[in-house]
Structures are given as C-alpha cells and as structure tokens.
Coordinates of C-alpha atoms and ligand atoms in Angstrom, one line a residue:
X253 CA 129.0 140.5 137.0
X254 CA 126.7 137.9 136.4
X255 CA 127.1 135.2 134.0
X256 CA 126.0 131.6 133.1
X257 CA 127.8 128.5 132.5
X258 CA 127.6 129.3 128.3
X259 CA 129.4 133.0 129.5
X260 CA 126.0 135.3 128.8
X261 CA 126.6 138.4 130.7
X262 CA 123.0 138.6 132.6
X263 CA 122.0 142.3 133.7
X264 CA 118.3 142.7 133.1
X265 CA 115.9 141.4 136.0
X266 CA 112.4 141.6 135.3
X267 CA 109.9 142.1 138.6
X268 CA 106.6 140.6 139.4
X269 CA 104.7 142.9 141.7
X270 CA 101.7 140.8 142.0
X271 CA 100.3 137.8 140.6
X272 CA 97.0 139.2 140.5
X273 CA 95.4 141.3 137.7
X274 CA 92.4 142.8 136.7
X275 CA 91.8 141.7 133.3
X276 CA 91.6 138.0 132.4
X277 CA 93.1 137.5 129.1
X278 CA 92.5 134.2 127.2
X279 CA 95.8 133.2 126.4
X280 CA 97.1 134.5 130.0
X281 CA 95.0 133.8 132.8
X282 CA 94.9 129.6 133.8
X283 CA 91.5 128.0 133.1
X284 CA 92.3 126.7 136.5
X285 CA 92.3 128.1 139.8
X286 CA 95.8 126.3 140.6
X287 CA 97.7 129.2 140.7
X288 CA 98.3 132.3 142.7
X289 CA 99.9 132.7 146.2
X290 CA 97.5 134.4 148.3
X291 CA 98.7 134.5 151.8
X292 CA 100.3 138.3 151.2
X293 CA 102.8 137.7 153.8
X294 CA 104.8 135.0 151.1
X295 CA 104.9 138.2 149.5
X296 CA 108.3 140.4 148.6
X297 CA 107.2 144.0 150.3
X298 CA 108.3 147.0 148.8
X299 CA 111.2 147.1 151.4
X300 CA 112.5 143.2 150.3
X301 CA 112.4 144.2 146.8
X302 CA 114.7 147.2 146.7
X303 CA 116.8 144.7 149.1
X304 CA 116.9 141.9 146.7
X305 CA 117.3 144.7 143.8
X306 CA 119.8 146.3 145.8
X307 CA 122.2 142.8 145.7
X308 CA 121.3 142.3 142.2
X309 CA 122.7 145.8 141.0
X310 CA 125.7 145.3 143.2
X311 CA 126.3 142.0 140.5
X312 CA 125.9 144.5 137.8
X313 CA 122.4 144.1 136.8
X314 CA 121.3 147.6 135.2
X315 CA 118.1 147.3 133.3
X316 CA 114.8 146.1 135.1
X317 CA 111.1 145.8 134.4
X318 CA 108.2 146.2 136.6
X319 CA 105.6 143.3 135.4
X320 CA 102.8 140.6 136.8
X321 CA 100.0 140.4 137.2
X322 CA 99.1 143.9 136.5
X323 CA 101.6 145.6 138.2
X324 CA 99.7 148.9 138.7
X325 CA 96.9 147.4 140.7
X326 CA 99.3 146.8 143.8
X327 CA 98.8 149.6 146.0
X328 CA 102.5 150.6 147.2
X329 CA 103.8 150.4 143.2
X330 CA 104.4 154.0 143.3
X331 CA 106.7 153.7 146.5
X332 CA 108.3 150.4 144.6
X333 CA 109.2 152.3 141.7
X334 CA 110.1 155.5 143.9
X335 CA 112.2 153.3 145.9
X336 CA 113.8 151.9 143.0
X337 CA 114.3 154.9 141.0
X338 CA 117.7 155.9 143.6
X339 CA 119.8 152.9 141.7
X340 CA 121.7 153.4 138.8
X341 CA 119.7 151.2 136.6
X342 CA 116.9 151.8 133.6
X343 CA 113.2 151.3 134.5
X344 CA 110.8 150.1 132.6
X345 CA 107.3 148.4 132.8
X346 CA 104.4 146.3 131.2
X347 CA 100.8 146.8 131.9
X348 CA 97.9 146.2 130.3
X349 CA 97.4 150.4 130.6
X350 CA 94.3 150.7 132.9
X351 CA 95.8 152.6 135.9
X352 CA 98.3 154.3 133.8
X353 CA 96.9 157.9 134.3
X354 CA 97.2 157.8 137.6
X355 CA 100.6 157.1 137.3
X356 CA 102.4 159.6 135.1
X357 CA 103.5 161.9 137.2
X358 CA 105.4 158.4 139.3
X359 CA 106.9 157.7 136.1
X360 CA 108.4 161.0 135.1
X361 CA 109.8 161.5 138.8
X362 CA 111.3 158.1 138.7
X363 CA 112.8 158.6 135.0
X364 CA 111.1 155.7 133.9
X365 CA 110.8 156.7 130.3
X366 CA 109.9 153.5 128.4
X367 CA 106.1 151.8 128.9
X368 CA 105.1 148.5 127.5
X369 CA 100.7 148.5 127.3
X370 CA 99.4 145.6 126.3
X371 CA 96.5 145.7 124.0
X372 CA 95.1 142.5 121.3
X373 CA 92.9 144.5 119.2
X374 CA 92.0 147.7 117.8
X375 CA 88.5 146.8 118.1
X376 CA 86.3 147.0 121.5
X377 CA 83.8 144.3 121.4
X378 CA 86.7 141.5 120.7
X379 CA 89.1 143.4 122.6
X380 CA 86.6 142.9 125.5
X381 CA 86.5 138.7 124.1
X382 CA 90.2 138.4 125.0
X383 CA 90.6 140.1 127.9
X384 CA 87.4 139.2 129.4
X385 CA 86.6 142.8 131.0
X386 CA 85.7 146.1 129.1
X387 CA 88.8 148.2 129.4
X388 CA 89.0 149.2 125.7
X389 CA 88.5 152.7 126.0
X390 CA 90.5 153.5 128.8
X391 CA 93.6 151.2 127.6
X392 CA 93.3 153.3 124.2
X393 CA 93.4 157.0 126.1
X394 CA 96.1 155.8 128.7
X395 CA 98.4 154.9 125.5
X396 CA 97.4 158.5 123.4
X397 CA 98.3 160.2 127.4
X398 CA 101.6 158.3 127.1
X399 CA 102.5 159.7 123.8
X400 CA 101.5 163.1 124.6
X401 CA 103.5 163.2 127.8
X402 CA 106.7 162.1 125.4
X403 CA 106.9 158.2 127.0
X404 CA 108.3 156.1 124.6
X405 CA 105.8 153.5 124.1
X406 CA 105.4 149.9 123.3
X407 CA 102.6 148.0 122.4
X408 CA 102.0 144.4 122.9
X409 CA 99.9 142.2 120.8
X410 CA 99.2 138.8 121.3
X411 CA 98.4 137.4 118.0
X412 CA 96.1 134.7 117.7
X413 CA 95.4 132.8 114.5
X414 CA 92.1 133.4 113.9
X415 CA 91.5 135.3 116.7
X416 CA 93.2 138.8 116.0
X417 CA 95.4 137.4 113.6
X418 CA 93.0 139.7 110.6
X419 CA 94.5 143.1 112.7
X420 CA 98.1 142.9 111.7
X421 CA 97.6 145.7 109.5
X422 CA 95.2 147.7 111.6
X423 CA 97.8 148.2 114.2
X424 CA 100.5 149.0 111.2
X425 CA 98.2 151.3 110.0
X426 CA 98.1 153.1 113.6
X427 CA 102.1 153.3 113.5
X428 CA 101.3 155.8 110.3
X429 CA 100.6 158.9 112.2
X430 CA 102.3 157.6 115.8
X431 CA 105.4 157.3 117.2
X432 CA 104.1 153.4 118.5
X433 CA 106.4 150.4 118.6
X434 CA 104.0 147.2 118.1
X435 CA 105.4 144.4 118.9
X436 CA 103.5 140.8 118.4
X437 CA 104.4 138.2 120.3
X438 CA 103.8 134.5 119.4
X439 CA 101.0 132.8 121.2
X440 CA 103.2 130.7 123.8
X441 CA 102.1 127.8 126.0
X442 CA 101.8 127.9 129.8
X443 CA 99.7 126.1 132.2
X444 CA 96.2 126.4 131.6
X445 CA 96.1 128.6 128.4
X446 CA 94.8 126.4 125.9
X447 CA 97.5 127.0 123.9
X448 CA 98.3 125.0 120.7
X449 CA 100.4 125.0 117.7
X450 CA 97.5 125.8 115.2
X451 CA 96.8 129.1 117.2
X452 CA 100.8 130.4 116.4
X453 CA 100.6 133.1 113.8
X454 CA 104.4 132.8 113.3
X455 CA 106.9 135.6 112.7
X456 CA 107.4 134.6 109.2
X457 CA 103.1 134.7 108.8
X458 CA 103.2 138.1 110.1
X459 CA 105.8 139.3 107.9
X460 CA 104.0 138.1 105.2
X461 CA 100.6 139.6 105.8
X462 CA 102.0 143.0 106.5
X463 CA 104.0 142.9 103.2
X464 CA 101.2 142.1 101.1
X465 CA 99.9 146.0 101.7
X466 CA 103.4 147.4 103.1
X467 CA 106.6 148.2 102.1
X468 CA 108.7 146.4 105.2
X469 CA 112.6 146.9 106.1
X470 CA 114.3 145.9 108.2
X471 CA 115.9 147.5 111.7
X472 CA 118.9 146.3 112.9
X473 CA 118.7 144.6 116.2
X474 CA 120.7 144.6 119.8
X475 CA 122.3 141.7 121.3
X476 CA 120.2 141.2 123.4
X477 CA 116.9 142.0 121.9
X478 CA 113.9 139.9 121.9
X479 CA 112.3 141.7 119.0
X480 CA 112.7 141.4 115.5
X481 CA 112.5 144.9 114.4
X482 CA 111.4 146.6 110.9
X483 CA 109.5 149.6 109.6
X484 CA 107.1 151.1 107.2
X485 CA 108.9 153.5 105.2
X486 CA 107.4 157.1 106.6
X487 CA 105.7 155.6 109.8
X488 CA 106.4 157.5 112.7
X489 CA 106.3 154.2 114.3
X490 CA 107.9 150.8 113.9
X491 CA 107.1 147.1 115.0
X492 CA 109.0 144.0 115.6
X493 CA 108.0 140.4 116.3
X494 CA 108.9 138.4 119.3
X495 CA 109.0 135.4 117.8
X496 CA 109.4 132.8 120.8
X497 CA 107.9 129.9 119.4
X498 CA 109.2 129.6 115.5
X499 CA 112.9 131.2 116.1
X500 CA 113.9 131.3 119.6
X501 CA 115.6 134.2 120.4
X502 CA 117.6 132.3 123.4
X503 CA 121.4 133.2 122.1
X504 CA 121.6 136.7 123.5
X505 CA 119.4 136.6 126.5
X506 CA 120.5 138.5 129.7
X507 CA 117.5 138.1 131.5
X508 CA 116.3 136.9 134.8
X509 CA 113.3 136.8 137.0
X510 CA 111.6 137.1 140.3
X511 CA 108.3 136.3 141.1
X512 CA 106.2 137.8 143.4
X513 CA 106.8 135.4 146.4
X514 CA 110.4 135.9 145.9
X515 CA 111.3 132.9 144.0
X516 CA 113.9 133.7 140.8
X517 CA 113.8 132.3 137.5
X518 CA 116.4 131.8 135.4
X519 CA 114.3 131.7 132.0
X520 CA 110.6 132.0 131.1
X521 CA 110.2 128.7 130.6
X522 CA 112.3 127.3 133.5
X523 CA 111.3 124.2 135.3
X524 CA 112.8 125.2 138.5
X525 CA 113.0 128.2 141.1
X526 CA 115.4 129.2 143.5
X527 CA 114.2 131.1 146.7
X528 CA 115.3 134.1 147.7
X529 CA 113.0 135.5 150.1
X530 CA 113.3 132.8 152.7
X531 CA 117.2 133.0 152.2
X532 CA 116.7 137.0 153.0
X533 CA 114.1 136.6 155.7
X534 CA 116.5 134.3 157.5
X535 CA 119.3 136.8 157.2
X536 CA 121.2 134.4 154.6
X537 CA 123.5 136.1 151.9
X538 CA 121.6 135.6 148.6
X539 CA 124.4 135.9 146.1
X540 CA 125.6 132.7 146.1
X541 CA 121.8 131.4 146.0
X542 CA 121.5 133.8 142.5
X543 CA 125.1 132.9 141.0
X544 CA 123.8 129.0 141.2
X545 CA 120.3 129.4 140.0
X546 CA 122.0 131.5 136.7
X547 CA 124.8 129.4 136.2
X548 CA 122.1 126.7 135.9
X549 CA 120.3 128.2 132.8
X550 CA 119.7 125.7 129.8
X551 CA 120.8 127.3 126.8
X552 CA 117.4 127.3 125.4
X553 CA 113.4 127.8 126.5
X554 CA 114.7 126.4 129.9
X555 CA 115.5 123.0 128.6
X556 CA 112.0 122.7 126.8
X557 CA 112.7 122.4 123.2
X558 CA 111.1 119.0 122.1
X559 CA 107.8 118.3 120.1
X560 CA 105.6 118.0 122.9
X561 CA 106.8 121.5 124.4
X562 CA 103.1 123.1 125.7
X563 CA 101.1 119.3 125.9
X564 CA 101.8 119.4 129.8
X565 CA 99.0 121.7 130.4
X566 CA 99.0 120.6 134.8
X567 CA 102.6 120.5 135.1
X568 CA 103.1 121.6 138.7
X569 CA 106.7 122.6 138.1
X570 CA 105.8 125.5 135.7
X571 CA 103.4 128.5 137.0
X572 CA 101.2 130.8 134.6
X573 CA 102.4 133.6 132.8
X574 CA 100.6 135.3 135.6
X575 CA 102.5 133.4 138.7
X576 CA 105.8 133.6 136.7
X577 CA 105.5 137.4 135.6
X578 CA 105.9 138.0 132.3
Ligands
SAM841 N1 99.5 142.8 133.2 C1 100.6 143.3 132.4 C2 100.2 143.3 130.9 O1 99.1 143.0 130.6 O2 101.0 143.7 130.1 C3 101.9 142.6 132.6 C4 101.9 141.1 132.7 S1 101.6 140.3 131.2 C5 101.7 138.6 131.8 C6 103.0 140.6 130.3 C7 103.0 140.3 128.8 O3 102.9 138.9 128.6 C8 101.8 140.9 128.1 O4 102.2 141.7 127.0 C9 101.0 139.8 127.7 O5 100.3 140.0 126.5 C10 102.1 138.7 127.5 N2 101.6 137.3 127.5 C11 100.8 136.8 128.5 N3 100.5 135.5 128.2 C12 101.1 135.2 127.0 C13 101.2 134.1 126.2 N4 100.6 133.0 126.5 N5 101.9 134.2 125.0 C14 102.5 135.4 124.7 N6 102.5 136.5 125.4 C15 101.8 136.4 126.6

C-alpha cells in the first residue's frame, strides 16, 4: 500500500499517453513552444506502461485514468488500454471526445465504463475560440454515442469569467433530459496559459449563478473526490465543481501521476519529478524510486499555496497541463 508522510493511502494513478493533442485550448496549450518531449524514444511504449502499471498495482493502486495530451490520438491506445484492461483495477479516461467513435467497441471490451469529454461551450463558433480547431460537432455526437451505448459520462467545462462563464445554465439545462455529469473546473495556472485571478469563476460564483434559475442540493461526496457534487431536482443529470483554486480539495487526495516520458508526479502542481523510465530501462527496481517521490508530497497544491501562486509563467520546474497530463 502506498502512502505519504501525512498517512494518505494513494491508489489512483493517472496516465499520460502523449503530450501532444489535437486541439489547442486557450487555457491549456503553452503560448510557448517550451514544452513537449519529441524524441518518441523518451517515450513510455505500450509495453513500459503496463510494466510500470504492473508495479504500481502490486502497491495497491486500483483506480487509473488514461489522459494527455489527447490520449486517443496515439496510435497503440487501443492495445494500451487492451493491455491494461487484464489488471484488477478501474479504467477510466479524459478526452476532448474527437476520436471517441472509433473507440467504443475498445472501451466496452476493456470494461472501461466511465468517460470524462471535455467540452467549454454549448455553442460552436466560441467553442471553436477556445479550443482553437472546429471540433464542435463531432465532440457533441461522440458524447450523445456515449450515452446511447450506456457509458457513464462526464463532462468537463473550463469556466472562464467572461469567457464561458454566461453558459453555466446552458449546460444545467442539458443535464434536464440527460444522464450528464458536468463538472466545472476552476481556471488554474500553468506555464504559459495566461492564466489570472480575475479569469476564476469560483465555486461559490457558480453556485450562485445556477441558483438564481435552479433549485440546487447538494450530493454527498467521497473521500477522495475532487468534485463538489449537487443536483437539480428531476435532472437526469448532476454537476459538481472542482474547485482547485478557491477551496483546495488537497485533504483526501490519493492521486499520482506519470507523464509521458516516464517521469511521476506526486501532485498536479508539484515542482519536482522522479524518473521512472530510466530506473526501468536500466533494469533498476522502481518501488523504492515511487515510495520516495510519494512520501515526499506537500500536503497542499505541491507546496504552492502563497499569493503569487500562477505569476511564474517560465518556470522551468513546472510543465503544461499538456507535458504534465492532466
Ligand atoms: N485531451 C484531453 C481532454 O481534453 O480532456 C485530456 C487532457 S486535458 C489536459 C485534461 C483536462 O484538463 C481537461 O478537462 C481540460 O479541460 C483540463 N484543463 C486543462 N488545462 C486546464 C486549466 N488551465 N485549468 C483547468 N483545467 C484545465
């Protein structure tokens, strides 16, 4: 079992497949061109993840999530999530939903039940502002082909003040006739984003905005849940916030990372990295490398909790949302 210094019980590791994606999101993708890790061969392959996996679920870890990047644009994902679907653990993923119907039938086969598609808004033309490519369309029937197939899914929402912060209630409205779990997640900084404090529609903003034409109450919530959850009285949906940036959610969390290039993460936000791909390569046993990079886990946002959290825009010790995974 893995646990850190402050006795959290960590069994949820979340993958990066790829760096690369195929939208380019405003708050996501780096202004720069700093990041990314294009020499494939510093690369996990599919075999080196279920290896790495394969150590991690022998520590107890029985939850994970493919992510990125995109991760349906890498082109052995199907044999990834084959490949992973022989361990005892759940499988989920995030993606911003344009592959996704070429990948049903991988899914059901691999009982991965639960799918996280990202989309910002309900309408096109400033859907296509955020993400930078004209996927609209195809997102929106990849999440109605979800539904009909019986995934239970999860949409993410970036909200931006300003930006899509006026379609909280346009995606409530869409939970009316839909099983859909939105979940909007708090603009958060990372290198290159352009993120800052005035663009944080807060948890307590959203609540607001949806009450004003909703009934809201409340769901209870999980240990280890990231999500604040509530409903709409006779919704066949629900949302929740993720309210990273107004009320840390860092008490409960059992997570931990690995990037692409086989580097893990002990938080979102953490300033360091511990490799475990060169340890594997070079035939080393990576538990000990894993126990010490948990049991060094700040309690909170990976030690970053002071005023000028998200003013070091070049910092070369933290990697994009994309380089990280998120
Ligand atoms: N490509 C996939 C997708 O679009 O869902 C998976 C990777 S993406 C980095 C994972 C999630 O992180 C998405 O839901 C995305 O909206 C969210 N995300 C990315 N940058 C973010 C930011 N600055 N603040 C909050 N959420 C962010």
């Amino acid at each position: 079992m893995l646990k850190d210094s402050f006795g959290r019980i960590h069994d949820y590791l979340r993958i990066s497949l790829t760096d690369k994606c195929n939208l380019r999101c405003v708050y996501c993708h780096p202004t720069n061109a700093l990041h990314g890790h294009h020499d494939y061969a510093k690369n996990m392959s599919a075999e080196e993840i279920e290896k790495i996996v394969s150590v991690f679920v022998g520590e107890g870890v029985n939850k994970i999530r493919f992510t990125g990047g995109e991760p349906l644009i890498r082109k052995d994902t199907k044999e990834i999530i084959e490949r992973l679907s022989n361990y005892p653990v759940k499988l989920t993923i995030t993606t911003n939903g344009v592959f996704v119907h070429d990948f049903i039938d991988t899914f059901k086969t691999a009982d991965l039940k639960s799918v996280n598609v990202s989309l910002d808004s309900l309408n096109k033309e400033k859907n296509s502002t955020i993400n930078q490519r004209d996927e609209f369309e195809r997102v929106k029937r990849n999440i109605d082909l979800l539904l009909e197939n019986d995934f239970h899914v999860k949409v993410n929402v970036v909200v931006m003040n300003g930006i899509n912060s006026d379609e909280v209630n346009d995606f409530i409205e869409w939970t009316k006739d839909f099983p859909l779990h939105i979940r909007f997640i708090e603009f958060m900084p990372f290198p290159g984003n352009k993120w800052d404090h005035e663009k944080v529609f807060t948890h307590q903003q959203i609540i607001k905005t949806v009450s004003e034409k909703y009934p809201v109450e409340k769901l209870s919530d999980d240990a280890h849940d990231t999500a604040k959850k509530y409903f709409v009285p006779n919704h066949k949906g629900t949302f929740a916030v993720i309210s990273t940036m107004s009320e840390p959610f860092c008490s409960g969390c059992n997570r931990m990372r690995i990037t692409t290039d086989g580097k893990m993460r002990n938080c979102l936000f953490s300033k360091t990295e511990t490799d475990l791909l060169t340890a594997l390569r070079a035939g080393n046993d990576i538990v000990p490398l894993i126990r010490e990079c948990l049991y060094g886990k700040h309690y909170m946002l990976g030690g970053n909790h002071d005023e000028h959290w998200g003013e070091e825009e070049t910092a070369s010790h933290r990697r994009s949302m994309l380089g990280i995974g998120g």
